[in-house]
XYZ file of C-alpha atoms in Angstrom:
569
model
C 29.254 9.023 -7.297
C 30.457 10.119 -3.846
C 26.938 10.836 -2.914
C 25.507 7.620 -3.885
C 28.351 5.903 -2.115
C 27.661 7.642 1.345
C 24.039 7.307 1.067
C 24.394 3.463 0.535
C 26.787 3.382 3.569
C 23.987 5.011 5.670
C 21.368 2.901 4.320
C 23.402 -0.193 4.945
C 24.660 0.806 8.253
C 21.030 1.623 9.882
C 19.631 -1.438 8.172
C 21.924 -3.782 10.066
C 21.542 -1.956 13.376
C 17.511 -2.112 13.150
C 17.839 -5.746 11.446
C 19.900 -7.213 14.106
C 17.661 -6.007 16.778
C 14.531 -7.198 15.148
C 16.160 -10.696 15.015
C 17.831 -10.440 18.448
C 14.645 -9.335 20.187
C 11.739 -11.140 17.914
C 13.637 -14.492 17.010
C 15.584 -15.377 19.899
C 14.519 -19.196 19.649
C 15.522 -19.239 16.296
C 18.467 -16.851 16.056
C 20.932 -19.613 14.890
C 18.943 -19.987 11.666
C 18.557 -16.245 11.078
C 22.105 -14.732 12.229
C 23.357 -13.484 8.643
C 24.174 -10.175 7.407
C 21.710 -10.379 4.508
C 18.918 -11.091 6.911
C 19.670 -8.506 8.972
C 19.906 -6.032 5.859
C 16.376 -7.205 4.783
C 15.218 -7.119 8.065
C 16.274 -3.797 8.649
C 14.858 -2.253 5.292
C 11.289 -3.571 6.114
C 11.862 -1.911 9.530
C 12.864 1.415 7.940
C 9.990 1.340 5.633
C 7.308 0.907 8.247
C 8.995 3.532 10.164
C 8.902 5.966 7.332
C 5.009 4.938 6.636
C 4.194 5.712 10.285
C 6.325 8.838 10.382
C 4.241 10.099 7.157
C 0.708 9.521 8.919
C 2.113 11.783 11.745
C 4.170 14.317 9.780
C 6.222 14.800 6.821
C 9.353 12.500 6.073
C 12.274 14.912 6.020
C 14.894 15.998 8.297
C 13.051 15.086 11.638
C 12.624 11.525 10.549
C 15.993 11.349 9.904
C 16.733 12.684 13.527
C 14.380 10.342 14.837
C 16.035 7.456 13.149
C 19.529 8.614 14.119
C 18.517 8.468 17.792
C 16.843 5.327 17.587
C 20.264 4.031 16.000
C 22.886 5.583 18.453
C 20.590 4.287 21.360
C 20.742 0.689 19.878
C 24.446 0.988 19.031
C 24.994 1.711 22.887
C 22.995 -1.164 24.131
C 24.750 -3.586 21.871
C 28.028 -2.127 22.587
C 27.391 -2.673 26.508
C 25.355 -5.857 26.170
C 26.738 -7.752 23.140
C 30.431 -6.568 22.197
C 31.889 -9.806 23.100
C 29.230 -11.716 20.931
C 29.714 -9.076 18.057
C 33.797 -9.402 18.240
C 33.155 -13.081 17.888
C 30.701 -12.681 14.964
C 33.081 -10.271 13.103
C 35.924 -13.094 13.140
C 33.392 -15.687 11.940
C 32.417 -13.750 9.304
C 35.856 -12.233 8.115
C 35.462 -12.105 4.103
C 38.229 -12.880 2.063
C 40.159 -10.963 -0.127
C 38.552 -12.491 -3.470
C 35.227 -11.900 -1.877
C 36.289 -7.995 -1.050
C 37.367 -7.732 -4.539
C 34.324 -8.968 -6.059
C 32.077 -6.738 -3.771
C 34.145 -3.764 -4.886
C 33.575 -4.476 -8.574
C 29.850 -4.959 -7.947
C 29.594 -1.737 -6.246
C 31.654 0.598 -8.689
C 29.830 -1.213 -11.520
C 25.984 -0.735 -9.736
C 27.294 2.857 -8.682
C 27.802 3.788 -12.762
C 24.135 2.317 -13.010
C 22.855 4.613 -10.145
C 24.440 8.141 -10.602
C 22.588 8.949 -13.648
C 19.106 10.574 -13.956
C 16.310 8.453 -13.749
C 15.328 6.993 -17.122
C 12.029 5.066 -16.090
C 9.039 6.982 -18.016
C 6.908 6.455 -14.774
C 9.487 8.472 -12.836
C 8.454 12.143 -14.400
C 4.936 10.733 -14.652
C 4.184 10.556 -11.141
C 7.364 8.628 -9.004
C 9.016 11.665 -7.982
C 5.819 13.839 -7.427
C 4.852 11.227 -5.175
C 8.104 11.228 -3.073
C 7.842 14.818 -2.924
C 4.137 14.918 -1.245
C 5.863 12.401 1.486
C 8.895 14.865 1.939
C 6.389 17.845 2.032
C 3.204 16.906 3.855
C 3.474 13.365 4.700
C 0.298 11.637 4.015
C -2.679 13.931 2.342
C -6.265 13.231 2.479
C -7.967 12.437 -1.001
C -4.485 13.060 -2.866
C -5.619 10.318 -5.176
C -8.136 12.731 -6.652
C -5.495 15.186 -7.605
C -3.721 12.331 -9.720
C -4.790 8.725 -9.403
C -1.281 7.251 -9.610
C -0.674 8.805 -6.153
C -3.344 6.173 -4.857
C -1.283 3.161 -6.083
C 0.879 3.892 -2.534
C 3.548 1.827 -2.956
C 5.274 1.687 0.664
C 8.487 2.066 -1.333
C 7.756 5.728 -1.910
C 8.103 6.445 1.610
C 11.257 4.505 2.121
C 12.686 6.577 -0.693
C 11.487 9.701 0.794
C 13.041 8.772 3.948
C 16.650 8.610 2.280
C 16.502 11.285 -0.172
C 17.860 13.855 2.046
C 16.857 16.747 -0.002
C 16.468 18.761 3.178
C 20.547 18.305 3.738
C 22.102 18.087 0.148
C 19.568 20.586 -1.742
C 18.333 17.808 -4.146
C 16.436 14.644 -3.862
C 18.595 11.771 -4.282
C 17.065 8.566 -5.848
C 19.814 5.886 -4.620
C 17.504 3.489 -2.646
C 17.162 0.890 -5.648
C 21.092 1.236 -6.380
C 21.594 0.101 -2.754
C 19.220 -2.830 -3.098
C 20.361 -3.965 -6.426
C 23.944 -3.882 -5.303
C 23.315 -5.718 -1.736
C 21.426 -8.379 -3.582
C 23.802 -8.743 -6.136
C 26.811 -9.142 -3.748
C 24.568 -11.578 -1.551
C 23.728 -13.706 -4.550
C 27.385 -14.195 -5.822
C 29.474 -14.262 -3.116
C 27.285 -16.929 -1.515
C 26.679 -19.021 -4.453
C 28.376 -22.474 -4.435
C 28.423 -22.266 -8.534
C 32.010 -21.025 -8.474
C 32.872 -23.935 -6.132
C 33.654 -27.128 -8.229
C 33.533 -29.361 -5.339
C 30.199 -28.594 -4.306
C 26.509 -29.515 -5.206
C 24.396 -26.871 -7.039
C 21.212 -26.343 -5.467
C 18.155 -24.399 -6.436
C 19.038 -21.399 -4.305
C 22.412 -21.039 -6.110
C 20.066 -20.826 -9.530
C 17.657 -18.467 -7.893
C 20.814 -16.182 -7.255
C 21.959 -16.773 -10.758
C 18.551 -15.286 -11.576
C 18.808 -12.387 -9.153
C 22.154 -11.280 -11.276
C 20.394 -11.716 -14.434
C 17.154 -9.664 -13.784
C 19.426 -6.868 -12.102
C 21.664 -6.673 -15.125
C 18.604 -6.860 -17.536
C 16.991 -3.943 -16.031
C 19.957 -2.063 -15.004
C 18.751 0.944 -16.763
C 16.064 1.487 -14.599
C 18.091 1.594 -11.345
C 18.470 5.130 -11.052
C 14.616 5.319 -10.651
C 12.666 5.112 -7.433
C 10.373 2.732 -9.064
C 8.620 0.139 -7.005
C 9.021 -2.739 -9.448
C 12.695 -3.483 -8.374
C 12.883 -4.022 -4.462
C 9.408 -6.040 -5.115
C 10.981 -8.442 -7.379
C 14.027 -8.788 -5.974
C 12.297 -9.617 -2.661
C 10.256 -12.119 -4.085
C 13.342 -13.787 -5.438
C 15.282 -13.441 -2.247
C 12.081 -14.961 -0.176
C 12.365 -18.198 -2.479
C 16.086 -18.362 -2.414
C 15.934 -18.039 1.499
C 13.319 -20.769 1.637
C 15.164 -23.213 -0.267
C 18.338 -22.515 1.685
C 16.327 -23.456 4.654
C 15.269 -26.694 2.962
C 18.750 -27.159 1.816
C 20.343 -27.252 5.225
C 17.331 -29.204 6.705
C 15.702 -26.689 8.952
C 12.425 -27.838 10.093
C 11.610 -25.133 12.630
C 8.716 -23.020 11.581
C 10.135 -19.507 13.049
C 12.638 -19.102 10.018
C 9.705 -20.151 7.178
C 7.273 -17.765 9.459
C 10.092 -14.697 9.175
C 9.983 -15.234 5.175
C 6.294 -15.029 5.592
C 6.710 -11.558 7.207
C 8.815 -10.424 4.192
C 5.951 -11.585 1.897
C 3.510 -9.443 3.590
C 6.251 -6.704 3.286
C 6.450 -7.378 -0.684
C 2.579 -6.867 -0.754
C 2.992 -3.249 0.720
C 5.282 -2.705 -1.902
C 3.284 -3.797 -4.647
C -0.111 -5.070 -4.622
C 0.500 -7.672 -7.233
C 2.804 -9.469 -5.248
C -0.024 -10.816 -3.420
C 0.242 -14.198 -4.636
C 3.464 -14.693 -2.359
C 1.068 -14.992 0.612
C 0.339 -18.708 -0.546
C 3.936 -19.108 1.482
C 1.940 -18.776 4.862
C 0.432 -22.081 4.098
C 3.133 -24.560 5.529
C 4.201 -22.407 8.543
C 0.418 -21.919 9.524
C -0.670 -25.359 9.397
C 2.173 -26.552 11.253
C 1.735 -24.162 13.987
C -1.960 -25.110 14.343
C -1.009 -28.488 14.177
C 1.349 -28.025 17.189
C -0.757 -25.810 18.922
C 1.912 -22.948 18.951
C -0.441 -20.153 19.514
C 1.969 -17.696 21.074
C 4.058 -18.153 17.671
C 0.647 -17.641 15.668
C -0.236 -14.692 17.629
C 3.379 -13.152 17.268
C 3.381 -13.542 13.444
C -0.187 -12.255 12.664
C 0.958 -9.141 14.857
C 4.273 -8.547 12.919
C 2.458 -9.136 9.739
C -0.318 -6.215 10.913
C 2.203 -4.119 11.945
C 4.213 -4.230 8.602
C 0.616 -3.903 6.672
C -1.553 -1.650 8.834
C 0.500 1.641 8.085
C 0.256 0.833 4.348
C -3.630 0.002 4.494
C -3.954 3.280 6.682
C -2.222 5.522 3.946
C -4.453 3.763 1.505
C -7.716 4.799 3.135
C -6.197 8.650 3.685
C -5.153 9.150 0.058
C -8.086 7.086 -1.792
C -10.823 6.463 0.545
C -10.316 2.784 -0.109
C -8.822 0.056 1.822
C -7.174 -1.542 -1.447
C -6.710 0.538 -4.512
C -7.698 -0.046 -7.391
C -10.578 -2.208 -5.780
C -13.915 -0.242 -5.372
C -15.603 -3.394 -3.964
C -13.823 -2.913 -0.600
C -16.140 0.378 -0.133
C -16.158 0.351 3.858
C -15.261 3.859 4.495
C -17.370 6.722 4.349
C -14.975 9.935 3.585
C -15.474 13.039 2.001
C -12.173 12.711 -0.289
C -13.459 9.281 -1.531
C -12.186 8.717 -5.206
C -15.189 7.691 -7.357
C -15.613 4.215 -8.108
C -15.859 4.264 -11.566
C -12.035 6.014 -11.504
C -10.933 2.725 -9.605
C -12.657 0.529 -12.168
C -11.328 2.385 -15.136
C -7.759 2.277 -13.709
C -7.619 -1.441 -12.924
C -9.011 -2.198 -16.404
C -6.285 -0.084 -17.764
C -3.690 -1.637 -16.022
C -4.945 -5.022 -17.313
C -5.214 -3.938 -21.019
C -1.869 -2.282 -20.906
C -0.404 -5.440 -19.374
C -2.013 -7.467 -22.309
C -0.497 -5.136 -25.085
C -4.499 -4.226 -26.350
C -4.158 -0.809 -24.963
C -8.135 -0.424 -25.327
C -9.548 -0.430 -21.985
C -12.885 -1.528 -23.478
C -11.267 -4.829 -24.201
C -10.787 -5.690 -20.837
C -12.630 -8.858 -20.937
C -11.356 -9.934 -24.101
C -10.623 -13.644 -23.775
C -7.094 -15.123 -23.361
C -7.136 -16.786 -26.700
C -7.662 -13.100 -28.702
C -4.847 -11.241 -26.898
C -2.215 -13.950 -26.034
C -0.468 -14.290 -29.234
C 0.037 -10.559 -29.877
C 1.431 -10.157 -26.229
C 3.509 -13.376 -26.606
C 5.123 -11.976 -29.477
C 5.681 -8.537 -28.187
C 7.318 -9.595 -25.043
C 10.287 -11.963 -25.088
C 8.744 -14.846 -26.679
C 11.573 -17.209 -25.933
C 11.758 -16.379 -22.308
C 7.969 -16.929 -22.149
C 8.175 -20.226 -23.886
C 10.852 -21.777 -21.677
C 9.250 -20.221 -18.676
C 5.758 -21.637 -19.636
C 7.369 -25.324 -20.389
C 9.422 -25.456 -17.385
C 6.169 -24.732 -15.508
C 4.266 -27.359 -17.269
C 6.960 -29.703 -16.268
C 6.986 -28.456 -12.512
C 2.853 -28.892 -12.333
C 3.311 -32.093 -13.837
C 5.807 -33.363 -10.677
C 3.382 -31.626 -8.459
C 0.406 -33.484 -9.818
C 2.528 -36.896 -9.652
C 3.211 -36.352 -6.075
C -0.179 -35.276 -5.036
C -1.535 -38.549 -6.614
C 1.161 -40.965 -4.894
C 0.687 -39.075 -1.556
C 4.357 -38.005 -1.604
C 3.853 -34.258 -1.559
C 5.782 -32.375 1.292
C 4.337 -28.866 1.778
C 7.538 -27.543 3.136
C 9.866 -29.147 0.004
C 7.108 -28.182 -2.447
C 6.204 -24.840 -1.363
C 8.347 -22.854 -3.852
C 6.895 -25.080 -6.875
C 3.414 -24.576 -5.831
C 4.041 -20.529 -5.518
C 5.645 -20.704 -8.815
C 2.636 -22.127 -10.394
C 0.200 -19.573 -8.607
C 2.259 -16.477 -9.067
C 2.720 -17.399 -12.620
C -1.135 -17.767 -13.416
C -2.136 -14.540 -11.189
C 0.453 -12.328 -13.399
C -0.649 -13.697 -16.703
C -4.248 -13.522 -15.642
C -4.004 -10.060 -14.299
C -1.807 -7.532 -15.930
C 1.127 -9.448 -17.749
C 3.584 -6.733 -18.356
C 7.265 -8.319 -18.436
C 8.560 -5.759 -15.991
C 6.285 -7.071 -13.442
C 6.503 -10.779 -14.135
C 10.049 -11.793 -15.407
C 10.851 -13.354 -12.046
C 7.743 -15.464 -12.127
C 8.901 -17.093 -15.586
C 12.482 -17.467 -14.020
C 11.483 -19.222 -10.656
C 10.170 -22.394 -12.664
C 13.415 -22.496 -15.028
C 15.709 -22.470 -12.033
C 13.453 -25.514 -10.537
C 13.648 -27.635 -13.681
C 17.376 -26.762 -14.156
C 18.056 -27.986 -10.746
C 16.098 -31.404 -11.301
C 18.378 -31.834 -14.635
C 21.359 -31.483 -12.589
C 20.288 -33.353 -10.215
C 23.686 -32.701 -7.864
C 25.565 -33.495 -11.162
C 27.528 -30.898 -12.802
C 26.771 -32.597 -16.354
C 25.035 -29.400 -17.391
C 27.531 -26.786 -15.705
C 29.272 -25.703 -19.249
C 25.555 -24.666 -20.443
C 24.991 -22.774 -17.193
C 28.143 -21.033 -17.658
C 27.108 -20.042 -21.121
C 24.131 -18.459 -19.763
C 25.865 -16.593 -17.023
C 29.305 -15.402 -19.293
C 27.280 -12.923 -21.467
C 25.600 -11.566 -18.584
C 28.890 -10.938 -16.373
C 30.403 -9.561 -19.474
C 27.727 -7.036 -19.737
C 27.898 -6.287 -16.282
C 31.709 -5.485 -16.400
C 31.619 -3.363 -19.486
C 29.788 -0.793 -17.543
C 32.819 -0.116 -15.312
C 34.405 1.062 -18.874
C 32.059 4.140 -18.543
C 33.038 5.399 -15.311
C 34.924 7.997 -16.625
C 31.616 9.797 -18.035
C 29.860 9.816 -14.791
C 29.742 12.619 -12.204
C 32.238 11.921 -9.490
C 30.406 13.868 -6.798
C 26.666 14.394 -6.852
C 23.960 12.343 -8.614
C 22.257 13.702 -11.770
C 19.367 15.349 -10.495
C 15.384 14.327 -11.885
C 14.905 15.844 -15.458
C 13.200 19.436 -15.517
C 10.680 19.650 -18.292
C 8.491 23.212 -19.415
C 5.455 23.725 -17.368
C 2.597 25.736 -17.114
C 0.170 26.949 -14.275
C -3.211 26.541 -13.049
C -4.632 28.692 -10.221
C -6.703 27.279 -7.437
C -8.638 28.934 -4.651
C -6.728 30.637 -1.899
C -4.031 31.738 -4.522
C -2.621 28.161 -4.635
C -1.053 26.816 -7.796
C -0.756 23.527 -9.295
C 1.709 23.068 -12.437
C 1.299 20.880 -15.513
C 3.413 19.805 -18.518
C 3.512 22.130 -21.372
C 3.507 19.353 -23.556
C 3.123 15.684 -23.283
C 2.508 13.991 -19.510
C 5.442 13.842 -18.013
C 6.058 16.597 -14.993
C 9.060 18.779 -14.023
C 11.366 18.487 -11.037
C 11.631 22.114 -10.365
C 7.934 22.724 -9.624
C 5.510 21.038 -7.029
C 3.015 20.263 -7.277
C 2.658 19.008 -11.011
C 0.130 16.699 -12.542
C 0.004 14.837 -16.186
C -3.254 17.241 -17.278
C -4.716 20.061 -16.677
C -8.205 18.389 -16.304
C -7.030 16.552 -13.579
C -7.042 19.650 -11.365
C -10.662 21.382 -12.757
C -12.709 19.023 -11.417
C -11.255 19.290 -7.852
C -11.715 21.415 -4.724
C -9.743 21.769 -1.628
C -10.912 20.380 1.623
C -9.323 22.891 3.579
C -7.282 26.208 3.087
C -3.999 24.575 2.014
C -2.668 21.126 0.340
C -2.405 19.786 3.811
C -6.035 19.608 4.302
C -6.248 17.290 1.178
C -8.356 17.107 -2.034
C -11.953 16.026 -2.811
C -14.109 16.112 -6.128
C -16.563 18.432 -6.785
C -20.373 17.710 -6.180
C -21.470 17.925 -9.891
C -18.409 15.166 -10.599
C -18.948 12.372 -8.231
C -21.533 10.457 -9.646
C -20.235 10.570 -13.158
C -17.580 8.463 -14.692
C -14.223 10.275 -15.130
C -12.021 9.163 -17.756
C -8.520 8.726 -16.183
C -6.790 6.456 -18.849
C -3.670 8.612 -20.399
C -5.373 7.845 -23.822
C -8.861 9.639 -22.692
C -6.800 12.412 -21.468
C -4.410 12.959 -24.400
C -7.528 13.111 -26.608
C -9.156 15.283 -24.436
C -6.330 17.703 -24.191
C -5.906 17.619 -28.034
C -9.727 18.512 -28.475
C -9.322 21.191 -25.849
C -6.233 23.256 -27.966
């Protein structure tokens, strides 16, 4: 656990340093609204992620990337010491935490460490997460890497951030602690800043969204040790909605704080393309900036959005040949490593059917009334029912406001987003792991309206919270069973080797489709390699599909591949 704690301290420290600089230099006019430790930390994580992506386009993300980051951090610290030390001392006094806040934070840190220190339990980690991170550590970005394994083409920005803080070059094994830090940070923020414990204060939407944050983290605690992109994406969405609600509760009408949240929304998209619906939040700040002719502000936020998304989009093109994977319609680049369009089409359909509990790619166009019932019964029917009823009530309220012309976009933006995101999730790939928060947001909005500033339903709310807290605290009892120094490594499995040209080798599992952590590179199936050729003398030059396979439909679904392997043997 010591390695987990040290890595968290490093991540938190450099995030605060960079995040403070981002708010100080970019948002000077609105600093009074954005000067909060949580905003510094989230901003810093975003900057670190963009830095790791840019570095990966130039070189592998390892010791030199960390050295560059250390130099930047030290330079900023020296600047802060010379120019801002008086202000820092004042802020430290203003933000001094109480004894009970320190104790709560300590308990959360210990509990989340027990979830983080174990080996990754997410199935997809051995399928492709670890290998994707390893490619970034060893080569940065490689042209046509998606041809080697189509899952690499999903290119979540989170994999670059994980590679930056894996520290394999330093400790001899790839640490997987970033999701643990993210969960620990958001849980401390959600618990300590929550007014639900203060009997004399009104319970607001932001407080309920913070409760949803804690519930989500506890529900998916077994995935925290994995470098999955789902965790940070969905927690960031909850955080954006929470801060938007906080700004409303503080009656902040300036545009820049909301514009800042729109930049975070762009960052969420780079983590997972399914978060694209959050860009609906851009609507109110954009309309206000245009209405008030704040052209410099518009240019600034457009530039920031481009800076956040550009490295991710460039990596998309280098890895797959397409601007957005898996959408072959955006075919605007003529490169020899381009993945066949049929692979993208098949992959996008496979994601859809798996999310719907259909599992047969040929049924991707099945109408909702045919697949909904089975999906509903196999994916938390109680939560789905409550979420859909809550969303219906939210929608009715929005329609009434629209008819009576009482709608205020700033106040109703989260309600609008909850509807758009829920529809987008259900109509695309409604896997519960991807969309639990889209059900929780409308529930929080409805509970807030039921409370309406009163505490009449306070006991009911506590009945929902107490089991979660009890489950959370119960994990501390397992601390004696956890390793005290090093985090458990990725899982090793039996593998076989296939030779490519120039004496280069690629490994694949001896059975199943999960790769081993002791070999690199590794792909789930041998026939993924047989259709490829190197673009040069080594892996750094990338991969392309052999000429005879380029115009053919290449089945990439794991169902087809398993069948193929069975027949081959």
